Short mmCIF file of C-alpha atoms in Angstrom, two decimals:
data_model
loop_
_atom_site.label_atom_id
_atom_site.label_comp_id
_atom_site.label_asym_id
_atom_site.label_seq_id
_atom_site.Cartn_x
_atom_site.Cartn_y
_atom_site.Cartn_z
CA GLY A 261 12.80 72.18 0.19
CA VAL A 262 13.48 69.13 -1.97
CA ALA A 263 12.41 69.39 -5.72
CA ALA A 264 9.71 66.96 -6.38
CA GLU A 265 10.52 64.47 -9.36
CA THR A 266 8.11 63.82 -12.18
CA LEU A 267 6.22 60.68 -12.43
CA THR A 268 4.06 59.60 -15.23
CA ILE A 269 1.14 57.48 -14.68
CA ARG A 270 -1.74 56.09 -17.06
CA LEU A 271 -5.39 56.15 -15.71
CA GLU A 272 -8.35 54.64 -17.25
CA PRO A 273 -10.73 57.26 -18.59
CA ARG A 274 -13.34 56.53 -15.80
CA VAL A 275 -10.72 56.83 -12.97
CA ARG A 276 -9.56 60.11 -14.70
CA ALA A 277 -12.89 61.36 -14.76
CA ILE A 278 -13.54 60.88 -11.26
CA LEU A 279 -10.35 62.36 -10.11
CA ALA A 280 -10.66 65.35 -12.38
CA ALA A 281 -14.05 66.00 -10.99
CA GLU A 282 -13.02 65.75 -7.38
CA ALA A 283 -9.97 68.11 -8.25
CA LYS A 284 -12.33 70.71 -9.84
CA SER A 285 -14.61 70.67 -6.77
CA ASN A 286 -11.65 71.32 -4.67
CA GLY A 287 -10.49 74.01 -6.81
CA THR A 288 -7.22 72.32 -7.68
CA GLY A 289 -5.60 70.82 -10.79
CA LEU A 290 -5.53 66.94 -11.32
CA SER A 291 -2.01 66.81 -10.77
CA THR A 292 -2.17 68.35 -7.51
CA LEU A 293 -5.06 66.23 -6.33
CA ILE A 294 -3.15 63.11 -7.42
CA ARG A 295 -0.05 64.41 -5.57
CA GLN A 296 -2.01 65.07 -2.31
CA LEU A 297 -3.49 61.68 -2.44
CA ALA A 298 -0.12 60.08 -3.16
CA GLU A 299 1.80 62.08 -0.24
CA ALA A 300 -1.28 61.28 2.32
CA GLU A 301 -0.85 57.55 1.33
CA ALA A 302 2.89 57.62 1.79
CA THR A 303 2.50 59.23 4.94
CA ARG A 304 0.05 56.54 6.26
CA LEU A 305 2.31 53.89 4.88
CA PHE A 306 5.20 55.25 6.65
CA ARG A 307 3.37 55.67 10.08
CA GLU A 308 2.19 51.95 9.65
CA GLU A 309 5.62 50.84 9.04
CA ILE A 310 6.84 52.54 12.25
CA ARG A 311 3.77 51.04 14.32
CA ARG A 312 4.71 47.53 12.94
CA GLU A 313 8.49 48.13 14.01
CA GLY A 314 7.30 49.01 17.39
CA GLU A 315 5.40 45.96 17.77
CA ARG A 316 8.31 43.96 16.61
CA VAL A 317 10.35 45.57 19.24
CA VAL A 318 7.86 44.90 22.08
CA GLN A 319 7.55 41.32 21.13
CA TYR A 320 11.27 40.73 21.06
CA LEU A 321 11.56 42.53 24.61
CA ALA A 322 8.59 40.42 25.86
CA THR A 323 10.20 37.26 24.72
CA HIS A 324 13.64 37.85 25.54
CA PRO A 325 13.82 38.45 29.39
CA GLU A 326 17.54 39.66 29.15
CA ALA A 327 16.62 42.44 26.86
CA ARG A 328 13.54 43.22 28.93
CA ALA A 329 15.52 43.37 32.19
CA GLU A 330 18.23 45.67 30.50
CA LEU A 331 15.26 48.03 29.49
CA GLU A 332 13.80 48.15 33.08
CA MET A 333 17.12 49.04 34.32
CA TYR A 334 16.52 52.35 32.65
CA ASP A 335 13.13 52.67 34.67
CA THR A 336 11.11 52.44 31.72
CA THR A 337 7.53 51.58 32.08
CA ILE A 338 5.87 49.72 29.49
CA ASP A 339 2.44 48.01 29.28
CA TRP A 340 3.57 44.61 28.07
CA PRO A 341 1.35 42.64 26.07
CA GLU A 342 0.85 38.96 26.39
CA TYR A 343 2.66 36.96 23.61
#
């Protein structure tokens, strides 16, 4: 796998205490919990960007008949939204 890079962050004491308590209840360390939270959020953001890009493509195809016609030449079935 790819080696993870080190990241230094500053947390308010209250935030750190909340996260440390959560990490302890999960049986992990604070760094592990923060890494898991960051990785989950990065995955969510990545998927959201893919979804937005897909919406842009569909909107483009819906508003450009020549592009839509070319796509339909390949017998692709798409449930076209109304724009």
